[in-house]
XYZ file of C-alpha atoms in Angstrom:
391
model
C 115.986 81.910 100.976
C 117.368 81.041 104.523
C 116.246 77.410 103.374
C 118.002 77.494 100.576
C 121.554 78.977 101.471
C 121.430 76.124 103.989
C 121.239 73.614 101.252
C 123.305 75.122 98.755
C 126.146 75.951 102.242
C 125.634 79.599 100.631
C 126.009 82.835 102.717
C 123.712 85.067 102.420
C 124.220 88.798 102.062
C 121.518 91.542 102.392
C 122.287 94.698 100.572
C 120.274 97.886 101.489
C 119.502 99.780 98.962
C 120.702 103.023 98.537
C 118.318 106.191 100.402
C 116.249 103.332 102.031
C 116.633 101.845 105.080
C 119.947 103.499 107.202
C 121.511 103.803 103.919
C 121.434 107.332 103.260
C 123.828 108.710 101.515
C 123.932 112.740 102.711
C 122.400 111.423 105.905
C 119.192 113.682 107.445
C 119.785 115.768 103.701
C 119.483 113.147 101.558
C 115.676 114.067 100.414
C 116.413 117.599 100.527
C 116.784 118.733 96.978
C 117.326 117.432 93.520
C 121.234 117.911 93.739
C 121.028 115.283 96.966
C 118.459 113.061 95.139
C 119.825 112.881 91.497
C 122.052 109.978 92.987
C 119.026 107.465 93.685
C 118.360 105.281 90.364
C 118.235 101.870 89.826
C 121.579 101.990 87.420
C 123.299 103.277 90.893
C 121.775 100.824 93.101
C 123.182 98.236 90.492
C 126.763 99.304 90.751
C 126.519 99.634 94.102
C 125.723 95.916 94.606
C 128.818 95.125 92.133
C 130.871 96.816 94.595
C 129.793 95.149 97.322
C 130.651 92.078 95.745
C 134.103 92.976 94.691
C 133.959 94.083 98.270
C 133.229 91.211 100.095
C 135.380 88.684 97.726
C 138.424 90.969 98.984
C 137.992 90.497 102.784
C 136.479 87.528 103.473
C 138.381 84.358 103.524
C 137.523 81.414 100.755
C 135.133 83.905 98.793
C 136.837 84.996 95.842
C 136.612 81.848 93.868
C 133.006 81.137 94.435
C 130.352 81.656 92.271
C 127.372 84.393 93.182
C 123.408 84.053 92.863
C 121.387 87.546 92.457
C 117.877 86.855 94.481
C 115.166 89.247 94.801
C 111.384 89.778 95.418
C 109.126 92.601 94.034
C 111.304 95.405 92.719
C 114.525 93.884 94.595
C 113.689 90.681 92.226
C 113.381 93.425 88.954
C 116.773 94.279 90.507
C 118.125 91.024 90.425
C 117.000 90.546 87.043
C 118.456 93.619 86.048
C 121.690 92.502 88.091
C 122.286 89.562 85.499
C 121.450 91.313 82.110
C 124.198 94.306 83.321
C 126.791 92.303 85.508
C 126.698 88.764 84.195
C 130.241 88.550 84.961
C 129.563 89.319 88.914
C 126.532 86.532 89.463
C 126.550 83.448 87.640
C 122.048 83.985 87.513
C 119.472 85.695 89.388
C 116.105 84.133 90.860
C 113.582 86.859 89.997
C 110.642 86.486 92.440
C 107.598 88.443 91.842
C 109.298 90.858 89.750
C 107.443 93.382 87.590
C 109.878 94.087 85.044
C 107.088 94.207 82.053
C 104.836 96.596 83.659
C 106.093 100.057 81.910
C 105.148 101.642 78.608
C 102.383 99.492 77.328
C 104.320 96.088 77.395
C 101.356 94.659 79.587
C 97.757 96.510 79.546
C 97.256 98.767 82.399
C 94.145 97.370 83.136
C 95.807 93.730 84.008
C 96.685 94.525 87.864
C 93.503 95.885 89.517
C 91.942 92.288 87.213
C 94.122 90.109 89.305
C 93.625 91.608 92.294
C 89.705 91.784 91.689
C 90.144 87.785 90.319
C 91.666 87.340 94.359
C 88.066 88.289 95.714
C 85.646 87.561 93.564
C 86.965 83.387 93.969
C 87.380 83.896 97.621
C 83.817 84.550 98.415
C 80.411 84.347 96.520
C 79.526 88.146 96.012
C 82.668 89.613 97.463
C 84.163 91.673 94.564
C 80.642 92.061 93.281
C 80.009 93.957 97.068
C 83.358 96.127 96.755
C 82.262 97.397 93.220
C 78.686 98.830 94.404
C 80.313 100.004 97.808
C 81.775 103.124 95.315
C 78.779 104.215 94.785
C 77.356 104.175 98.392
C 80.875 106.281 99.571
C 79.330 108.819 96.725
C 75.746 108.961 98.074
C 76.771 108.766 101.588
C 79.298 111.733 101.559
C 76.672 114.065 99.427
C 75.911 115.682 103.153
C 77.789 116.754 105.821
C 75.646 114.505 108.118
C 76.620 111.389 105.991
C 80.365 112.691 106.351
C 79.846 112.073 109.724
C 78.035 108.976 109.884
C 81.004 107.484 107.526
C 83.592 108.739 109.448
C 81.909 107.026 112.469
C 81.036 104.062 111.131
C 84.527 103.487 109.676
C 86.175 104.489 112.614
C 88.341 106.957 110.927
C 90.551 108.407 113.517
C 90.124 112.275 111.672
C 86.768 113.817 110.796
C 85.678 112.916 106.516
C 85.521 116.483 104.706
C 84.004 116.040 101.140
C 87.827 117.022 100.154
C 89.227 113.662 101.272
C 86.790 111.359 99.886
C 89.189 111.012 97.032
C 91.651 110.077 99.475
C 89.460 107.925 101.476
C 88.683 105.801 98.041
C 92.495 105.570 97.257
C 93.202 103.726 100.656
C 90.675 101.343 100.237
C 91.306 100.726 96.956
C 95.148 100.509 98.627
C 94.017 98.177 101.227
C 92.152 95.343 99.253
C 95.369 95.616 96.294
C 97.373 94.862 99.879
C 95.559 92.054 100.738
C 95.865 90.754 97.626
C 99.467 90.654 97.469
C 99.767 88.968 100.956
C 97.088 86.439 100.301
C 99.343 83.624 102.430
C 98.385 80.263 103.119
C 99.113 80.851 106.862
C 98.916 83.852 109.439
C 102.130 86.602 108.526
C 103.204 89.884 109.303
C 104.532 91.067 106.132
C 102.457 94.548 105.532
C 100.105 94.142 108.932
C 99.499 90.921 111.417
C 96.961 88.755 108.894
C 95.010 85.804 109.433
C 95.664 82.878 106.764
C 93.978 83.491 103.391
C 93.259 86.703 104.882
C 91.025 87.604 101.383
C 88.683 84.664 102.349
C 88.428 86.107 105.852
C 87.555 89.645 104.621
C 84.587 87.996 102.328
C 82.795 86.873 104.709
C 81.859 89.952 105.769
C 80.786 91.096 101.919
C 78.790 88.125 100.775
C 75.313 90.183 100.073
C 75.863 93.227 97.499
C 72.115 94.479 97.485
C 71.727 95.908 100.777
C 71.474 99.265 102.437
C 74.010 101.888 101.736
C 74.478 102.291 105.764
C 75.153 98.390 105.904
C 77.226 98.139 103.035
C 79.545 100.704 104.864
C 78.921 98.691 107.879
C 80.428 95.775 105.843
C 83.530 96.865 104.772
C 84.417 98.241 108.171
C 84.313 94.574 109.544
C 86.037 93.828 106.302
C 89.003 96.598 106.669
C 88.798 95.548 110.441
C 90.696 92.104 109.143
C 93.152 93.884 107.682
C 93.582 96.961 110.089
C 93.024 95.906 113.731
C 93.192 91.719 113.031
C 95.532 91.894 116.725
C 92.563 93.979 118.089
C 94.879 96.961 119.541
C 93.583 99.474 117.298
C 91.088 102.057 118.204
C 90.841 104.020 114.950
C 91.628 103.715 111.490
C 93.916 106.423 110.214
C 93.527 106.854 105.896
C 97.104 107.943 105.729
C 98.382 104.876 106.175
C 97.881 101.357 104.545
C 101.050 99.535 106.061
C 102.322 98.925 109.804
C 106.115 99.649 109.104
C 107.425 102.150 106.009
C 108.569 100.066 103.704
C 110.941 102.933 101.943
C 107.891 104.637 100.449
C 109.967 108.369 100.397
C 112.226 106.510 97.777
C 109.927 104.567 95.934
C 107.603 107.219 95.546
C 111.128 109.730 93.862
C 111.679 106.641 91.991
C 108.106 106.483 90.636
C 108.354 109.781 89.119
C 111.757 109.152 87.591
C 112.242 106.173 86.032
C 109.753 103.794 87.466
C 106.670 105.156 85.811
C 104.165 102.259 85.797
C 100.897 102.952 84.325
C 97.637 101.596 85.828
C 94.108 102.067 85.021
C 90.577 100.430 85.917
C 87.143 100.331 83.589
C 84.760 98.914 86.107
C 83.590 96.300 83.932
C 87.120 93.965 84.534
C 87.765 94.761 87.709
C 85.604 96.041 90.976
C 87.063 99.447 91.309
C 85.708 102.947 90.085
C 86.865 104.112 86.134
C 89.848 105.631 85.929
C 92.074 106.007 82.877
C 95.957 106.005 83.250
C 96.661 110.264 82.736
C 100.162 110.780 82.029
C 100.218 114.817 82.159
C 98.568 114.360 85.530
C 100.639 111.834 87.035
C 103.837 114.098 85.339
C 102.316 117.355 86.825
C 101.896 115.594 90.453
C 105.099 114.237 90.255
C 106.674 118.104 89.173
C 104.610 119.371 92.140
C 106.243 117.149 94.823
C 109.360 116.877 93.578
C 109.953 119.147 90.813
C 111.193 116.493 88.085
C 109.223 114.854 85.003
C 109.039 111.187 84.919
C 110.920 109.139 82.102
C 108.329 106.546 81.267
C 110.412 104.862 78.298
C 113.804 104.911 80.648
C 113.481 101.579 81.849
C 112.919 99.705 78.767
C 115.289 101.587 77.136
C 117.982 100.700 80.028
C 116.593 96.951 80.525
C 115.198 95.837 77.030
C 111.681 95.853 77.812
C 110.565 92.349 76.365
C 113.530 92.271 74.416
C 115.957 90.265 76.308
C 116.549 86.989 74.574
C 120.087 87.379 74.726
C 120.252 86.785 78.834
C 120.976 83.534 80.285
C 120.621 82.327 83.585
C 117.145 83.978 85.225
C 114.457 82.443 86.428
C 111.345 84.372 86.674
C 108.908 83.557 89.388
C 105.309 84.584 89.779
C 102.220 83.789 91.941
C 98.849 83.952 90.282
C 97.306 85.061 93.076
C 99.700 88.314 93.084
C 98.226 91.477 91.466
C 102.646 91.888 90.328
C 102.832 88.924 88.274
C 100.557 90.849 85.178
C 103.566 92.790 84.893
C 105.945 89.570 84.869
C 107.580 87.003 82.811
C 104.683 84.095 82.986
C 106.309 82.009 80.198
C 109.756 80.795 79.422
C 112.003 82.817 77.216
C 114.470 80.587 76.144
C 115.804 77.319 78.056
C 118.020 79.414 80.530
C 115.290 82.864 80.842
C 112.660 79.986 82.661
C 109.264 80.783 84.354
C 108.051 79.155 87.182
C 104.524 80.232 88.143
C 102.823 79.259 91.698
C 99.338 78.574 90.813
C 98.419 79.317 94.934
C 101.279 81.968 95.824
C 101.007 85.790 96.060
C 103.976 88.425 96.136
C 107.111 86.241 96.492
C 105.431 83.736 98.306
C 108.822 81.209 97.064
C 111.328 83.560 99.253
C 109.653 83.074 102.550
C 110.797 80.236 105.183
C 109.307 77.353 104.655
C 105.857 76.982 106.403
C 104.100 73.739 106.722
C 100.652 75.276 105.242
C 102.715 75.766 102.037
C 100.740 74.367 99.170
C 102.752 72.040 96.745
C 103.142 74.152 94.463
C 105.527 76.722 96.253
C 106.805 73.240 97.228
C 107.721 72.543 93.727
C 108.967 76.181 92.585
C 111.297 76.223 94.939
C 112.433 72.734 94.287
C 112.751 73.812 90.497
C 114.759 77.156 91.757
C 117.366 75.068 93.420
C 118.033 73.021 90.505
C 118.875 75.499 88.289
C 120.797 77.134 91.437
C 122.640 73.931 91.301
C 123.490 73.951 87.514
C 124.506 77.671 87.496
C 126.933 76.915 90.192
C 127.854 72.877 88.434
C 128.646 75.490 85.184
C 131.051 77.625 87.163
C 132.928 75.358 88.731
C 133.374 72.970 85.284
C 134.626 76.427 83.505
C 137.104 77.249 86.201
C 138.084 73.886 86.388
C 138.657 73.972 82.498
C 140.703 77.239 82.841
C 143.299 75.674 85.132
């Protein structure tokens, strides 16, 4: 991005989304109670950011005749996406990076994003998601007594004592964990979720290159495998299960937002993927959601508000995705029409195109982003020619 607005002499403007960041709107009350909350929705966010552009045109000098570019990665590139399709007379496109607009309803199966992630390991190391899918079973055997409760918790270095309660809970981060790892597979050392190594997937398999051994040394395995993700700086002298990320990256929001309007379904069979069955169960994920915060999630909002796959009619987005990121089974992988493009990055994980450049960055990052700027270009050529025509 910073690259980029260089190139294209571009300034560029971060907006914080609304009840993330600072940006609370009833300040300390703002997760109080449904009257506070019913204000956080994507539609909002959306109008906010028109505002801000209206804004910003106003007050700063030589901006009100120049053309605007929606970019985003993850949900802020769904957002950009959506940005285009509901104010295409605000930006002139959007650059949609890693953005998972496709994975509600059943527009994608909800088997396709543990498969990626489980397609990460199992070609970054002989045996590795192989290992992961029989270490399940060894957590089960293991935490059958209340002596093996305590030779896991030991052995993982958990910083709280396992009860056979949380071995649910315990699963769920390291199923967490290796979906993290995943979507920061980078090409060179980052800080994006926790401090990683480069390839940090190819790192973790070398620790879980022989699934037929010992239950104890399996678990002995994936400690020095979570240990790469966990304590790669070597400061950390327990792991704690209640957390899978160094900084919080909004999750109060996101996780209101998931049981609203971004309900996106996920499931695993065992047989595609390394992780334990589980089907997706939308009266329990409805009643969980009613429990902690007392609403019902929408699943069909979205498409409804966005046009699920049917959005033809849109000009002027390019959708990028990374193969190696677990997101892109929920993105657009193939062009549309000539102006709703694809660009896929055989080597990249989640938004790999939108960080600085890097000189480990494979060629084919090299190229998106090469192919991102020239439509950049001919969005902002297409302004220019139509204003010129109007005066």
């Amino acid at each position: 991005m910073w690259d980029v607005a260089e190139e294209l002499k571009a300034m560029l403007v971060f907006a914080e989304h609304r009840y993330y960041g600072e940006s609370l709107p009833f300040g300390d009350n703002s997760f109080k109670d449904l009257r506070h909350l019913n204000f956080l929705t994507s539609e909002q966010a959306l109008a906010d950011f028109a505002e801000l552009i209206k804004h910003l045109k106003r007050t700063i000098p030589g901006t009100e005749n120049q053309p605007v570019i929606a970019l985003g990665g993850s949900y802020g590139g769904m957002l950009a996406a959506w940005f285009r399709m509901k104010y295409p007379h605000m930006v002139v496109g959007a650059l949609a990076a890693s953005a998972p607009i496709w994975q509600f309803e059943d527009l994608v199966p909800c088997g396709v994003f543990m498969k990626i992630v489980t397609t990460d390991f199992r070609k970054s190391g002989p045996n590795c998601s192989e290992s992961i899918r029989k270490s399940w079973d060894a957590i089960n055997r293991l935490s059958n007594t209340g002596h093996g409760l305590l030779w896991l918790t030991e052995i993982l270095h958990l910083c709280s004592p396992l009860t056979s309660q949380a071995i649910q809970h315990l699963k769920d981060w390291l199923s967490e964990t290796w979906v993290n790892l995943a979507m920061v597979d980078y090409p060179y050392a980052s800080g994006f979720l926790q401090p990683l190594p480069a390839w940090p997937i190819k790192v973790v398999c070398q620790y879980l290159k022989n699934p037929n051994v010992s239950d104890s040394l399996m678990l002995q395995n994936i400690f020095q495998a979570l240990n790469v993700y966990y304590n790669y700086s070597g400061q950390v002298k327990c792991l704690n299960i209640s957390e899978t990320t160094t900084s919080s990256l909004g999750s109060l929001g996101w996780s209101y937002q998931a049981c609203t309007e971004m309900v996106m379904p996920f499931c695993t069979n065992g047989i595609d993927d390394m992780f334990e069955p589980h089907s997706w169960d939308m009266k329990k994920f409805s009643d969980d959601c009613f429990q902690q915060w007392g609403v019902r999630p929408r699943p069909s909002w979205i498409t409804t508000m966005y046009g699920g796959k049917n959005i033809s009619s849109h000009t002027n987005i390019v959708f990028s995705n990374g193969d190696l990121d677990p997101w892109s089974g929920g993105g657009v992988t193939e062009d549309i029409t000539d102006t709703l493009v694809a660009v896929t990055i055989p080597e990249g994980a989640h938004h790999l195109d939108l960080r600085a450049r890097n000189a480990l960055d494979p060629k084919s990052v090299l190229l998106a982003r090469s192919l991102e700027v020239k439509h950049m270009k001919k969005w902002i050529g297409d302004f220019h020619d139509s204003a010129g025509k109007q005066h």
